[in-house]
Amino acid sequence: MPLDATFSALADSTRRGVLEQLVISDASISDLAERFDMTLTGMKKHIDVLERAGLVATHKQGRVRTCTLGNLGLQDEADWIARHRQLWAARFAALDLIVEELKHRENSNVRNPA
Amino acid sequence: MPLDATFSALADSTRRGVLEQLVISDASISDLAERFDMTLTGMKKHIDVLERAGLVATHKQGRVRTCTLGNLGLQDEADWIARHRQLWAARFAALDLIVEELKHRENSNVRNPA
């Protein structure tokens, strides 16, 4: 499931930080390890997760592996969240209407007791 | 980190399905287990993850635990993704300008060789 991989990749503050950094400029894994105060091995694991999710692409030249943003634009993730929020808001609006209706009936009953 | 917990909770198709279901109506854990063809224990684990992330709230009446949508409206998650996509688009637009500029210079050089 692509959404599983991307949401999972986004569920870590270092990985989100790496994406924020790569928006500014490409960077080698060792640059990123230094900037985020991590070991090379630790950063490599994060980059692997991001690469498997399609959020980062890497290419190797000699001994240096450079990271760039992947092609994935997070469109589906943005869409899922937006659709969910919309349905959620609609449901709360519907509940509000029911509460209003109940209040209205209660007031009528107080004014006109059976 | 709240974003860690929410993105992690969203990184599973069953948990996203549960949220989609709860948008329509509240449901007990056993209803949800049946609908998603899972054991009660398996569904309980998913609900725990969603509840810790604030995406679901539960209340127990007698032996039945009912699940409702939590208060969290995924605003921060939507904002993070939107900001990232905006910066990303801006960076690609900047790269396009550079490529255009390089093409333009190359054409000038062909017409007016040094």
Short mmCIF file of C-alpha atoms in Angstrom, two decimals:
data_model
loop_
_atom_site.label_atom_id
_atom_site.label_comp_id
_atom_site.label_asym_id
_atom_site.label_seq_id
_atom_site.Cartn_x
_atom_site.Cartn_y
_atom_site.Cartn_z
CA MET A 1 0.00 0.00 0.00
CA PRO A 2 1.66 3.26 -1.11
CA LEU A 3 -0.17 5.32 1.57
CA ASP A 4 1.16 2.93 4.25
CA ALA A 5 4.75 3.55 3.11
CA THR A 6 4.47 7.31 2.83
CA PHE A 7 2.58 7.94 6.08
CA SER A 8 5.02 5.61 7.83
CA ALA A 9 7.99 7.49 6.33
CA LEU A 10 6.48 10.80 7.52
CA ALA A 11 6.01 9.47 11.09
CA ASP A 12 9.49 10.48 12.24
CA SER A 13 10.74 14.01 12.95
CA THR A 14 14.24 13.34 11.55
CA ARG A 15 12.78 12.06 8.27
CA ARG A 16 10.46 15.07 8.04
CA GLY A 17 13.49 17.28 8.74
CA VAL A 18 15.45 15.57 5.93
CA LEU A 19 12.59 16.26 3.49
CA GLU A 20 12.49 19.91 4.63
CA GLN A 21 16.25 20.11 4.04
CA LEU A 22 16.09 18.51 0.58
CA VAL A 23 13.46 21.03 -0.47
CA ILE A 24 16.18 23.67 -0.01
CA SER A 25 19.01 21.75 -1.69
CA ASP A 26 20.29 18.27 -2.53
CA ALA A 27 22.64 16.80 0.08
CA SER A 28 24.91 13.80 0.58
CA ILE A 29 24.08 11.24 3.26
CA SER A 30 27.14 12.37 5.26
CA ASP A 31 26.02 16.05 5.06
CA LEU A 32 22.62 14.99 6.40
CA ALA A 33 24.13 12.78 9.12
CA GLU A 34 26.23 15.73 10.33
CA ARG A 35 23.37 18.23 10.18
CA PHE A 36 21.04 15.94 12.18
CA ASP A 37 23.84 14.84 14.54
CA MET A 38 23.50 11.15 13.68
CA THR A 39 25.76 8.30 12.62
CA LEU A 40 26.09 7.58 8.89
CA THR A 41 24.43 4.18 9.48
CA GLY A 42 21.48 5.78 11.28
CA MET A 43 20.96 8.35 8.52
CA LYS A 44 21.31 5.68 5.83
CA LYS A 45 18.40 3.76 7.43
CA HIS A 46 16.20 6.88 7.37
CA ILE A 47 17.11 7.54 3.72
CA ASP A 48 16.25 3.91 2.85
CA VAL A 49 12.77 4.35 4.37
CA LEU A 50 12.25 7.62 2.47
CA GLU A 51 13.55 6.10 -0.77
CA ARG A 52 11.29 3.03 -0.51
CA ALA A 53 8.33 5.38 -0.04
CA GLY A 54 9.36 7.31 -3.18
CA LEU A 55 9.89 10.53 -1.21
CA VAL A 56 13.65 10.65 -1.84
CA ALA A 57 15.83 9.54 -4.75
CA THR A 58 19.57 8.91 -4.43
CA HIS A 59 22.42 8.60 -6.94
CA LYS A 60 25.99 7.55 -6.28
CA GLN A 61 29.00 9.24 -7.82
CA GLY A 62 32.25 7.65 -6.69
CA ARG A 63 32.00 7.21 -2.93
CA VAL A 64 29.36 9.89 -2.37
CA ARG A 65 25.61 9.15 -2.38
CA THR A 66 23.58 12.29 -3.04
CA CYS A 67 19.93 12.59 -2.01
CA THR A 68 17.31 14.58 -3.90
CA LEU A 69 13.55 14.84 -3.52
CA GLY A 70 11.69 11.96 -5.17
CA ASN A 71 8.95 12.38 -7.75
CA LEU A 72 6.17 11.72 -5.28
CA GLY A 73 4.31 14.96 -4.55
CA LEU A 74 2.23 13.68 -1.57
CA GLN A 75 -0.91 14.31 -3.64
CA ASP A 76 -2.69 11.12 -2.51
CA GLU A 77 -1.80 11.75 1.14
CA ALA A 78 -3.08 15.33 0.96
CA ASP A 79 -6.26 14.07 -0.75
CA TRP A 80 -6.91 11.36 1.87
CA ILE A 81 -6.58 13.82 4.75
CA ALA A 82 -8.68 16.48 3.00
CA ARG A 83 -11.50 14.01 2.21
CA HIS A 84 -11.47 12.70 5.77
CA ARG A 85 -11.60 16.21 7.24
CA GLN A 86 -14.46 17.15 4.94
CA LEU A 87 -16.57 14.09 5.90
CA TRP A 88 -15.73 14.65 9.55
CA ALA A 89 -16.85 18.30 9.42
CA ALA A 90 -20.05 17.24 7.62
CA ARG A 91 -20.78 14.70 10.35
CA PHE A 92 -20.28 17.24 13.14
CA ALA A 93 -22.47 19.73 11.28
CA ALA A 94 -25.19 17.06 11.05
CA LEU A 95 -24.89 16.39 14.80
CA ASP A 96 -25.18 20.13 15.47
CA LEU A 97 -28.45 20.20 13.52
CA ILE A 98 -29.82 17.30 15.57
CA VAL A 99 -28.86 19.02 18.84
CA GLU A 100 -30.48 22.26 17.66
CA GLU A 101 -33.65 20.37 16.72
CA LEU A 102 -33.75 18.65 20.13
CA LYS A 103 -33.29 22.00 21.93
CA HIS A 104 -36.06 23.51 19.83
CA ARG A 105 -38.46 20.67 20.69
CA GLU A 106 -37.55 20.89 24.38
CA ASN A 107 -38.29 24.63 24.40
CA SER A 108 -41.66 23.99 22.67
CA ASN A 109 -42.50 21.37 25.30
CA VAL A 110 -41.66 23.83 28.11
CA ARG A 111 -43.91 26.48 26.54
CA ASN A 112 -46.70 24.03 25.64
CA PRO A 113 -46.60 21.18 28.17
CA ALA A 114 -48.74 18.18 27.16
CA MET B 1 5.87 14.33 18.78
CA PRO B 2 2.15 14.51 17.90
CA LEU B 3 2.85 14.34 14.13
CA ASP B 4 4.84 11.12 14.69
CA ALA B 5 1.85 9.49 16.41
CA THR B 6 -0.76 10.61 13.87
CA PHE B 7 1.22 9.80 10.70
CA SER B 8 2.15 6.45 12.25
CA ALA B 9 -1.53 5.76 13.05
CA LEU B 10 -2.49 6.63 9.45
CA ALA B 11 0.16 4.26 8.03
CA ASP B 12 -2.13 1.23 8.01
CA SER B 13 -5.03 0.53 5.67
CA THR B 14 -7.19 -1.09 8.40
CA ARG B 15 -6.75 1.93 10.69
CA ARG B 16 -7.60 4.32 7.82
CA GLY B 17 -10.63 2.12 7.10
CA VAL B 18 -11.73 2.34 10.75
CA LEU B 19 -11.54 6.16 10.61
CA GLU B 20 -13.58 6.14 7.38
CA GLN B 21 -16.15 3.93 9.11
CA LEU B 22 -16.33 6.12 12.25
CA VAL B 23 -16.99 9.17 10.09
CA ILE B 24 -20.24 7.45 9.09
CA SER B 25 -21.23 6.24 12.57
CA ASP B 26 -19.88 5.25 15.98
CA ALA B 27 -19.17 1.53 16.37
CA SER B 28 -18.21 -0.97 19.03
CA ILE B 29 -14.83 -2.73 18.84
CA SER B 30 -16.58 -6.04 18.10
CA ASP B 31 -18.61 -4.42 15.24
CA LEU B 32 -15.34 -3.14 13.78
CA ALA B 33 -13.56 -6.49 14.25
CA GLU B 34 -16.37 -8.23 12.36
CA ARG B 35 -16.51 -5.63 9.57
CA PHE B 36 -12.73 -5.82 8.98
CA ASP B 37 -12.64 -9.61 9.45
CA MET B 38 -10.18 -9.47 12.36
CA THR B 39 -9.94 -10.89 15.85
CA LEU B 40 -11.14 -8.72 18.75
CA THR B 41 -7.54 -8.58 20.05
CA GLY B 42 -6.21 -7.44 16.68
CA MET B 43 -8.84 -4.68 16.37
CA LYS B 44 -8.25 -3.60 19.98
CA LYS B 45 -4.56 -3.02 19.16
CA HIS B 46 -5.48 -0.84 16.17
CA ILE B 47 -7.96 1.14 18.28
CA ASP B 48 -5.26 1.65 20.95
CA VAL B 49 -2.92 3.15 18.32
CA LEU B 50 -5.68 5.44 17.01
CA GLU B 51 -6.69 6.45 20.54
CA ARG B 52 -3.11 7.27 21.59
CA ALA B 53 -2.83 9.48 18.49
CA GLY B 54 -6.07 11.28 19.47
CA LEU B 55 -7.84 10.17 16.30
CA VAL B 56 -10.37 7.98 18.12
CA ALA B 57 -12.04 8.23 21.53
CA THR B 58 -13.67 5.27 23.28
CA HIS B 59 -16.13 4.93 26.14
CA LYS B 60 -17.22 1.78 27.89
CA GLN B 61 -20.78 1.03 28.87
CA GLY B 62 -21.13 -2.31 30.60
CA ARG B 63 -19.14 -4.81 28.55
CA VAL B 64 -19.24 -2.83 25.30
CA ARG B 65 -16.53 -0.34 24.31
CA THR B 66 -17.82 2.15 21.73
CA CYS B 67 -15.47 4.05 19.42
CA THR B 68 -16.10 7.59 18.14
CA LEU B 69 -13.92 10.01 16.21
CA GLY B 70 -11.47 11.90 18.42
CA ASN B 71 -11.21 15.68 18.61
CA LEU B 72 -8.11 15.82 16.45
CA GLY B 73 -9.02 17.23 13.02
CA LEU B 74 -5.70 16.41 11.26
CA GLN B 75 -5.12 20.15 10.81
CA ASP B 76 -1.39 20.02 11.59
CA GLU B 77 -0.88 17.01 9.32
CA ALA B 78 -2.71 18.72 6.45
CA ASP B 79 -0.65 21.88 7.07
CA TRP B 80 2.69 20.02 7.08
CA ILE B 81 1.93 18.28 3.79
CA ALA B 82 0.59 21.46 2.17
CA ARG B 83 3.66 23.49 3.21
CA HIS B 84 6.01 20.80 1.97
CA ARG B 85 4.22 20.55 -1.40
CA GLN B 86 4.32 24.32 -1.81
CA LEU B 87 8.07 24.56 -1.12
CA TRP B 88 8.67 21.57 -3.37
CA ALA B 89 6.72 23.16 -6.25
CA ALA B 90 8.62 26.42 -5.70
CA ARG B 91 11.93 24.59 -5.91
CA PHE B 92 10.99 22.84 -9.15
CA ALA B 93 9.81 26.16 -10.59
CA ALA B 94 13.20 27.69 -9.67
CA LEU B 95 15.01 24.77 -11.37
CA ASP B 96 12.87 25.28 -14.49
CA LEU B 97 13.96 28.94 -14.63
CA ILE B 98 17.63 27.92 -14.39
CA VAL B 99 17.21 25.36 -17.18
CA GLU B 100 15.47 27.97 -19.36
CA GLU B 101 18.28 30.46 -18.69
CA LEU B 102 20.93 27.86 -19.62
CA LYS B 103 19.07 26.99 -22.85
CA HIS B 104 18.82 30.68 -23.70
CA ARG B 105 22.58 31.20 -23.17
CA GLU B 106 23.40 28.10 -25.21
CA ASN B 107 21.29 29.40 -28.11
CA SER B 108 23.02 32.81 -27.89
CA ASN B 109 26.41 31.08 -27.99
CA VAL B 110 25.41 29.10 -31.09
CA ARG B 111 24.28 32.30 -32.85
CA ASN B 112 27.26 34.40 -31.66
CA PRO B 113 30.23 32.04 -31.14
CA ALA B 114 33.12 33.63 -29.23
#
